[in-house]
Structures are given as structure tokens and as C-alpha cells.
Amino acid sequence: MDTYPITEARNKLGALARQVSAEQKHIALSDRGQIMAVLISPAELEELEYHRATAQHLARKARGETGPGVPHDEARRRVFGEAP
């Protein structure tokens, strides 16, 4: 993973963002030698959020904290406002 000081990255943020998107790589931004943030592609962020939500759900399920669920027809009605 490449690392750039925030002061340097500021001047080339557009190029760094395009590089992250095109090459699916990570770029760290540092301040006084400490990594403060990491640039990742939107697709990778979406994938990470999906996996985190799945892991959280499975953990709640393992602890018995999930409810009985909602039947498909009821879920569709709630989301789309359709009559059953």
C-alpha cells in the first residue's frame, strides 16, 4: 500500500482517486507519520459494508437476538406498498 502525507496528497487527490479506482489498490494518507485514512474504491467499500452487515447479522443470530423474520409477501407489501 502506497502512503502519502496529507499535504502531498492534497495536490494530487484527483490522480490518486483515479488510481485507486482503476487499479483497485489502497492508498494511505498520513499526518506526521501516522496513517489517518485510506482511500479505497467505491466497489470495495460496498463489498466491505456487505460483509460487515452479514457478520453482524450472523453474530446477532448466534446470540438469539434476531426475530422470526417477515414472510416474503409481507416484506414486499411494506417495501412497495402493494396489496397482498
PDB file of C-alpha atoms in Angstrom:
ATOM      1  CA  MET A   1       0.000   0.000   0.000  1.00  0.00           C
ATOM      2  CA  ASP A   2       1.411   3.362  -1.005  1.00  0.00           C
ATOM      3  CA  THR A   3       1.389   6.114   1.623  1.00  0.00           C
ATOM      4  CA  TYR A   4       1.294   9.855   1.016  1.00  0.00           C
ATOM      5  CA  PRO A   5       1.454  12.683   3.535  1.00  0.00           C
ATOM      6  CA  ILE A   6      -1.849  14.580   3.531  1.00  0.00           C
ATOM      7  CA  THR A   7      -0.060  17.744   2.427  1.00  0.00           C
ATOM      8  CA  GLU A   8       1.328  15.971  -0.659  1.00  0.00           C
ATOM      9  CA  ALA A   9      -1.892  14.064  -1.393  1.00  0.00           C
ATOM     10  CA  ARG A  10      -3.892  17.301  -1.387  1.00  0.00           C
ATOM     11  CA  ASN A  11      -2.134  18.400  -4.572  1.00  0.00           C
ATOM     12  CA  LYS A  12      -2.736  15.113  -6.397  1.00  0.00           C
ATOM     13  CA  LEU A  13      -6.017  13.887  -4.909  1.00  0.00           C
ATOM     14  CA  GLY A  14      -7.724  13.527  -8.302  1.00  0.00           C
ATOM     15  CA  ALA A  15      -4.914  11.379  -9.683  1.00  0.00           C
ATOM     16  CA  LEU A  16      -4.801   9.263  -6.513  1.00  0.00           C
ATOM     17  CA  ALA A  17      -8.561   8.701  -6.602  1.00  0.00           C
ATOM     18  CA  ARG A  18      -8.413   7.627 -10.256  1.00  0.00           C
ATOM     19  CA  GLN A  19      -5.512   5.276  -9.466  1.00  0.00           C
ATOM     20  CA  VAL A  20      -7.452   3.673  -6.592  1.00  0.00           C
ATOM     21  CA  SER A  21     -10.498   3.214  -8.808  1.00  0.00           C
ATOM     22  CA  ALA A  22      -8.657   1.902 -11.867  1.00  0.00           C
ATOM     23  CA  GLU A  23      -6.131  -0.346 -10.150  1.00  0.00           C
ATOM     24  CA  GLN A  24      -8.212  -1.492  -7.154  1.00  0.00           C
ATOM     25  CA  LYS A  25      -5.359  -0.547  -4.839  1.00  0.00           C
ATOM     26  CA  HIS A  26      -5.294   1.173  -1.459  1.00  0.00           C
ATOM     27  CA  ILE A  27      -3.569   4.462  -0.743  1.00  0.00           C
ATOM     28  CA  ALA A  28      -2.913   5.566   2.827  1.00  0.00           C
ATOM     29  CA  LEU A  29      -2.916   9.219   3.860  1.00  0.00           C
ATOM     30  CA  SER A  30      -0.644  10.128   6.737  1.00  0.00           C
ATOM     31  CA  ASP A  31      -0.282  13.093   9.052  1.00  0.00           C
ATOM     32  CA  ARG A  32       3.023  13.480  10.893  1.00  0.00           C
ATOM     33  CA  GLY A  33       3.905   9.886  10.027  1.00  0.00           C
ATOM     34  CA  GLN A  34       0.659   8.362  11.315  1.00  0.00           C
ATOM     35  CA  ILE A  35      -1.858   6.859   8.875  1.00  0.00           C
ATOM     36  CA  MET A  36      -5.085   8.836   9.233  1.00  0.00           C
ATOM     37  CA  ALA A  37      -7.187   7.461   6.358  1.00  0.00           C
ATOM     38  CA  VAL A  38      -7.109   5.003   3.484  1.00  0.00           C
ATOM     39  CA  LEU A  39      -8.522   5.559   0.000  1.00  0.00           C
ATOM     40  CA  ILE A  40     -10.393   2.551  -1.411  1.00  0.00           C
ATOM     41  CA  SER A  41     -12.677   2.149  -4.412  1.00  0.00           C
ATOM     42  CA  PRO A  42     -16.460   2.519  -4.023  1.00  0.00           C
ATOM     43  CA  ALA A  43     -16.904  -1.099  -5.140  1.00  0.00           C
ATOM     44  CA  GLU A  44     -14.579  -2.341  -2.413  1.00  0.00           C
ATOM     45  CA  LEU A  45     -16.324  -0.190   0.202  1.00  0.00           C
ATOM     46  CA  GLU A  46     -19.676  -1.641  -0.828  1.00  0.00           C
ATOM     47  CA  GLU A  47     -18.282  -5.172  -0.553  1.00  0.00           C
ATOM     48  CA  LEU A  48     -16.780  -4.471   2.880  1.00  0.00           C
ATOM     49  CA  GLU A  49     -20.057  -2.980   4.132  1.00  0.00           C
ATOM     50  CA  TYR A  50     -21.972  -6.014   2.855  1.00  0.00           C
ATOM     51  CA  HIS A  51     -19.622  -8.435   4.622  1.00  0.00           C
ATOM     52  CA  ARG A  52     -19.740  -6.406   7.843  1.00  0.00           C
ATOM     53  CA  ALA A  53     -23.555  -6.349   7.814  1.00  0.00           C
ATOM     54  CA  THR A  54     -23.623 -10.100   7.161  1.00  0.00           C
ATOM     55  CA  ALA A  55     -21.189 -10.768  10.017  1.00  0.00           C
ATOM     56  CA  GLN A  56     -23.211  -8.562  12.376  1.00  0.00           C
ATOM     57  CA  HIS A  57     -26.421 -10.367  11.437  1.00  0.00           C
ATOM     58  CA  LEU A  58     -24.846 -13.796  11.942  1.00  0.00           C
ATOM     59  CA  ALA A  59     -23.486 -12.703  15.342  1.00  0.00           C
ATOM     60  CA  ARG A  60     -26.946 -11.455  16.421  1.00  0.00           C
ATOM     61  CA  LYS A  61     -28.477 -14.692  15.154  1.00  0.00           C
ATOM     62  CA  ALA A  62     -25.931 -16.777  17.098  1.00  0.00           C
ATOM     63  CA  ARG A  63     -26.810 -14.830  20.259  1.00  0.00           C
ATOM     64  CA  GLY A  64     -30.515 -15.426  19.613  1.00  0.00           C
ATOM     65  CA  GLU A  65     -31.215 -11.722  19.096  1.00  0.00           C
ATOM     66  CA  THR A  66     -32.992 -11.985  15.758  1.00  0.00           C
ATOM     67  CA  GLY A  67     -36.737 -12.186  15.425  1.00  0.00           C
ATOM     68  CA  PRO A  68     -38.783 -14.683  13.478  1.00  0.00           C
ATOM     69  CA  GLY A  69     -38.470 -12.727  10.222  1.00  0.00           C
ATOM     70  CA  VAL A  70     -41.108 -11.422   7.832  1.00  0.00           C
ATOM     71  CA  PRO A  71     -42.842 -13.509   5.164  1.00  0.00           C
ATOM     72  CA  HIS A  72     -41.967 -12.547   1.574  1.00  0.00           C
ATOM     73  CA  ASP A  73     -45.436 -11.193   0.724  1.00  0.00           C
ATOM     74  CA  GLU A  74     -45.470  -9.005   3.836  1.00  0.00           C
ATOM     75  CA  ALA A  75     -41.973  -7.673   3.124  1.00  0.00           C
ATOM     76  CA  ARG A  76     -42.980  -6.831  -0.443  1.00  0.00           C
ATOM     77  CA  ARG A  77     -46.085  -5.020   0.804  1.00  0.00           C
ATOM     78  CA  ARG A  78     -44.017  -2.995   3.289  1.00  0.00           C
ATOM     79  CA  VAL A  79     -41.398  -2.046   0.733  1.00  0.00           C
ATOM     80  CA  PHE A  80     -43.556  -1.454  -2.323  1.00  0.00           C
ATOM     81  CA  GLY A  81     -46.912  -0.694  -0.717  1.00  0.00           C
ATOM     82  CA  GLU A  82     -48.590  -3.420  -2.720  1.00  0.00           C
ATOM     83  CA  ALA A  83     -51.751  -5.139  -1.624  1.00  0.00           C
ATOM     84  CA  PRO A  84     -51.276  -8.835  -0.773  1.00  0.00           C
TER      85      PRO A  84
END
